[in-house]
Amino acid sequence: KPGAPVSAPCTWEELESGKVGPRTFTLRNMATRIKDIGDLWSGMRRQRRSLQRSLLKLRALS
């Protein structure tokens, strides 16, 4: 579908400034975004976190 949004990582600065929203990124503009600011996904594997503590906390709430 033309103009359909895609998932994309954002910086905290972008979120806090309101420069990005749920419909900001599409297949048409992602290549330009990666060219301009770099690949924000590139460090994802180095920054991974376990969800175990979060899952335990969620279970404790129920």
mmCIF file of N, CA and C in Angstrom:
data_model
loop_
_atom_site.group_PDB
_atom_site.id
_atom_site.type_symbol
_atom_site.label_atom_id
_atom_site.label_comp_id
_atom_site.label_asym_id
_atom_site.label_seq_id
_atom_site.Cartn_x
_atom_site.Cartn_y
_atom_site.Cartn_z
ATOM 1 N N LYS A 1 0.854 -1.176 0.000
ATOM 2 C CA LYS A 1 0.000 0.000 0.000
ATOM 3 C C LYS A 1 0.899 1.239 0.000
ATOM 4 N N PRO A 2 0.731 2.124 -0.935
ATOM 5 C CA PRO A 2 1.560 3.335 -0.982
ATOM 6 C C PRO A 2 1.422 4.168 0.296
ATOM 7 N N GLY A 3 2.556 4.594 0.822
ATOM 8 C CA GLY A 3 2.548 5.427 2.023
ATOM 9 C C GLY A 3 2.414 4.662 3.324
ATOM 10 N N ALA A 4 2.370 3.330 3.247
ATOM 11 C CA ALA A 4 2.236 2.533 4.470
ATOM 12 C C ALA A 4 3.483 2.698 5.334
ATOM 13 N N PRO A 5 3.318 2.879 6.634
ATOM 14 C CA PRO A 5 4.472 3.069 7.515
ATOM 15 C C PRO A 5 5.227 1.766 7.750
ATOM 16 N N VAL A 6 6.507 1.915 8.077
ATOM 17 C CA VAL A 6 7.339 0.773 8.451
ATOM 18 C C VAL A 6 7.965 1.047 9.810
ATOM 19 N N SER A 7 8.362 -0.007 10.470
ATOM 20 C CA SER A 7 9.016 0.108 11.765
ATOM 21 C C SER A 7 10.440 0.617 11.575
ATOM 22 N N ALA A 8 10.857 1.546 12.424
ATOM 23 C CA ALA A 8 12.216 2.080 12.350
ATOM 24 C C ALA A 8 12.647 2.559 13.727
ATOM 25 N N PRO A 9 13.894 2.306 14.092
ATOM 26 C CA PRO A 9 14.375 2.822 15.373
ATOM 27 C C PRO A 9 14.522 4.336 15.303
ATOM 28 N N CYS A 10 14.340 4.983 16.440
ATOM 29 C CA CYS A 10 14.456 6.441 16.530
ATOM 30 C C CYS A 10 15.396 6.788 17.670
ATOM 31 N N THR A 11 15.956 7.966 17.599
ATOM 32 C CA THR A 11 16.767 8.442 18.716
ATOM 33 C C THR A 11 15.836 9.079 19.741
ATOM 34 N N TRP A 12 16.305 9.157 20.995
ATOM 35 C CA TRP A 12 15.507 9.827 22.028
ATOM 36 C C TRP A 12 15.266 11.281 21.649
ATOM 37 N N GLU A 13 16.267 11.916 21.031
ATOM 38 C CA GLU A 13 16.117 13.322 20.635
ATOM 39 C C GLU A 13 14.977 13.490 19.637
ATOM 40 N N GLU A 14 14.880 12.575 18.672
ATOM 41 C CA GLU A 14 13.794 12.650 17.694
ATOM 42 C C GLU A 14 12.434 12.509 18.368
ATOM 43 N N LEU A 15 12.340 11.570 19.280
ATOM 44 C CA LEU A 15 11.066 11.355 19.974
ATOM 45 C C LEU A 15 10.677 12.550 20.826
ATOM 46 N N GLU A 16 11.635 13.065 21.591
ATOM 47 C CA GLU A 16 11.345 14.187 22.486
ATOM 48 C C GLU A 16 11.013 15.464 21.729
ATOM 49 N N SER A 17 11.597 15.641 20.548
ATOM 50 C CA SER A 17 11.346 16.861 19.779
ATOM 51 C C SER A 17 10.044 16.796 18.988
ATOM 52 N N GLY A 18 9.482 15.600 18.856
ATOM 53 C CA GLY A 18 8.262 15.451 18.072
ATOM 54 C C GLY A 18 8.517 15.373 16.580
ATOM 55 N N LYS A 19 9.769 15.197 16.174
ATOM 56 C CA LYS A 19 10.109 15.135 14.751
ATOM 57 C C LYS A 19 9.634 13.852 14.076
ATOM 58 N N VAL A 20 9.378 12.820 14.863
ATOM 59 C CA VAL A 20 8.933 11.551 14.288
ATOM 60 C C VAL A 20 7.627 11.115 14.943
ATOM 61 N N GLY A 21 6.879 10.345 14.200
ATOM 62 C CA GLY A 21 5.619 9.819 14.702
ATOM 63 C C GLY A 21 5.355 8.458 14.091
ATOM 64 N N PRO A 22 4.205 7.881 14.379
ATOM 65 C CA PRO A 22 3.899 6.528 13.913
ATOM 66 C C PRO A 22 3.878 6.369 12.393
ATOM 67 N N ARG A 23 3.660 7.444 11.666
ATOM 68 C CA ARG A 23 3.570 7.347 10.209
ATOM 69 C C ARG A 23 4.735 8.034 9.502
ATOM 70 N N THR A 24 5.803 8.331 10.218
ATOM 71 C CA THR A 24 6.930 9.063 9.643
ATOM 72 C C THR A 24 7.703 8.265 8.604
ATOM 73 N N PHE A 25 7.959 7.001 8.875
ATOM 74 C CA PHE A 25 8.856 6.230 8.021
ATOM 75 C C PHE A 25 8.097 5.280 7.108
ATOM 76 N N THR A 26 8.498 5.289 5.829
ATOM 77 C CA THR A 26 7.909 4.420 4.817
ATOM 78 C C THR A 26 9.043 3.761 4.038
ATOM 79 N N LEU A 27 8.699 2.798 3.194
ATOM 80 C CA LEU A 27 9.725 2.177 2.355
ATOM 81 C C LEU A 27 10.405 3.212 1.464
ATOM 82 N N ARG A 28 9.670 4.221 1.062
ATOM 83 C CA ARG A 28 10.235 5.240 0.174
ATOM 84 C C ARG A 28 11.285 6.117 0.847
ATOM 85 N N ASN A 29 11.187 6.347 2.155
ATOM 86 C CA ASN A 29 12.141 7.268 2.784
ATOM 87 C C ASN A 29 13.170 6.593 3.695
ATOM 88 N N MET A 30 13.100 5.271 3.865
ATOM 89 C CA MET A 30 14.047 4.606 4.765
ATOM 90 C C MET A 30 15.479 4.620 4.241
ATOM 91 N N ALA A 31 15.688 4.449 2.944
ATOM 92 C CA ALA A 31 17.054 4.463 2.404
ATOM 93 C C ALA A 31 17.708 5.817 2.652
ATOM 94 N N THR A 32 16.958 6.891 2.462
ATOM 95 C CA THR A 32 17.485 8.232 2.717
ATOM 96 C C THR A 32 17.775 8.418 4.192
ATOM 97 N N ARG A 33 16.901 7.935 5.040
ATOM 98 C CA ARG A 33 17.121 8.054 6.489
ATOM 99 C C ARG A 33 18.406 7.344 6.904
ATOM 100 N N ILE A 34 18.597 6.118 6.446
ATOM 101 C CA ILE A 34 19.801 5.364 6.797
ATOM 102 C C ILE A 34 21.043 6.067 6.253
ATOM 103 N N LYS A 35 20.953 6.610 5.051
ATOM 104 C CA LYS A 35 22.081 7.345 4.464
ATOM 105 C C LYS A 35 22.405 8.585 5.294
ATOM 106 N N ASP A 36 21.389 9.298 5.754
ATOM 107 C CA ASP A 36 21.589 10.558 6.480
ATOM 108 C C ASP A 36 22.047 10.364 7.927
ATOM 109 N N ILE A 37 21.448 9.419 8.654
ATOM 110 C CA ILE A 37 21.780 9.296 10.082
ATOM 111 C C ILE A 37 22.482 7.999 10.446
ATOM 112 N N GLY A 38 22.602 7.101 9.488
ATOM 113 C CA GLY A 38 23.241 5.822 9.767
ATOM 114 C C GLY A 38 22.218 4.762 10.125
ATOM 115 N N ASP A 39 22.713 3.581 10.310
ATOM 116 C CA ASP A 39 21.861 2.444 10.620
ATOM 117 C C ASP A 39 21.742 2.294 12.129
ATOM 118 N N LEU A 40 20.643 2.749 12.692
ATOM 119 C CA LEU A 40 20.442 2.676 14.135
ATOM 120 C C LEU A 40 20.242 1.244 14.622
ATOM 121 N N TRP A 41 20.025 0.308 13.718
ATOM 122 C CA TRP A 41 19.909 -1.103 14.092
ATOM 123 C C TRP A 41 21.282 -1.750 14.282
ATOM 124 N N SER A 42 22.342 -1.125 13.790
ATOM 125 C CA SER A 42 23.656 -1.775 13.743
ATOM 126 C C SER A 42 24.172 -2.229 15.108
ATOM 127 N N GLY A 43 23.878 -1.534 16.179
ATOM 128 C CA GLY A 43 24.376 -1.917 17.492
ATOM 129 C C GLY A 43 23.424 -2.764 18.308
ATOM 130 N N MET A 44 22.323 -3.176 17.700
ATOM 131 C CA MET A 44 21.287 -3.878 18.453
ATOM 132 C C MET A 44 21.810 -5.147 19.126
ATOM 133 N N ARG A 45 22.596 -5.929 18.447
ATOM 134 C CA ARG A 45 23.090 -7.182 19.034
ATOM 135 C C ARG A 45 24.035 -6.926 20.197
ATOM 136 N N ARG A 46 24.780 -5.847 20.142
ATOM 137 C CA ARG A 46 25.696 -5.524 21.236
ATOM 138 C C ARG A 46 24.947 -5.014 22.460
ATOM 139 N N GLN A 47 23.731 -4.524 22.286
ATOM 140 C CA GLN A 47 22.981 -3.919 23.378
ATOM 141 C C GLN A 47 21.804 -4.776 23.834
ATOM 142 N N ARG A 48 21.783 -6.010 23.439
ATOM 143 C CA ARG A 48 20.624 -6.831 23.797
ATOM 144 C C ARG A 48 20.532 -7.024 25.306
ATOM 145 N N ARG A 49 19.322 -7.175 25.750
ATOM 146 C CA ARG A 49 19.040 -7.340 27.167
ATOM 147 C C ARG A 49 18.111 -8.538 27.350
ATOM 148 N N SER A 50 18.252 -9.186 28.457
ATOM 149 C CA SER A 50 17.365 -10.295 28.782
ATOM 150 C C SER A 50 16.016 -9.739 29.239
ATOM 151 N N LEU A 51 14.972 -10.418 28.864
ATOM 152 C CA LEU A 51 13.625 -10.033 29.293
ATOM 153 C C LEU A 51 13.187 -10.803 30.532
ATOM 154 N N GLN A 52 14.050 -11.650 31.060
ATOM 155 C CA GLN A 52 13.680 -12.515 32.179
ATOM 156 C C GLN A 52 13.175 -11.729 33.389
ATOM 157 N N ARG A 53 13.892 -10.686 33.809
ATOM 158 C CA ARG A 53 13.453 -9.897 34.973
ATOM 159 C C ARG A 53 12.102 -9.248 34.722
ATOM 160 N N SER A 54 11.918 -8.728 33.522
ATOM 161 C CA SER A 54 10.641 -8.096 33.184
ATOM 162 C C SER A 54 9.507 -9.109 33.209
ATOM 163 N N LEU A 55 9.753 -10.288 32.684
ATOM 164 C CA LEU A 55 8.724 -11.332 32.701
ATOM 165 C C LEU A 55 8.371 -11.742 34.124
ATOM 166 N N LEU A 56 9.365 -11.865 34.981
ATOM 167 C CA LEU A 56 9.096 -12.209 36.379
ATOM 168 C C LEU A 56 8.258 -11.133 37.062
ATOM 169 N N LYS A 57 8.555 -9.874 36.788
ATOM 170 C CA LYS A 57 7.779 -8.773 37.372
ATOM 171 C C LYS A 57 6.339 -8.790 36.869
ATOM 172 N N LEU A 58 6.160 -9.061 35.578
ATOM 173 C CA LEU A 58 4.807 -9.137 35.025
ATOM 174 C C LEU A 58 4.012 -10.276 35.652
ATOM 175 N N ARG A 59 4.649 -11.411 35.809
ATOM 176 C CA ARG A 59 3.963 -12.555 36.431
ATOM 177 C C ARG A 59 3.576 -12.247 37.871
ATOM 178 N N ALA A 60 4.403 -11.502 38.563
ATOM 179 C CA ALA A 60 4.111 -11.154 39.956
ATOM 180 C C ALA A 60 2.892 -10.236 40.063
ATOM 181 N N LEU A 61 2.588 -9.499 39.011
ATOM 182 C CA LEU A 61 1.441 -8.593 39.022
ATOM 183 C C LEU A 61 0.113 -9.329 38.873
ATOM 184 N N SER A 62 0.143 -10.509 38.292
ATOM 185 C CA SER A 62 -1.127 -11.213 38.041
ATOM 186 C C SER A 62 -1.547 -12.097 39.184
#
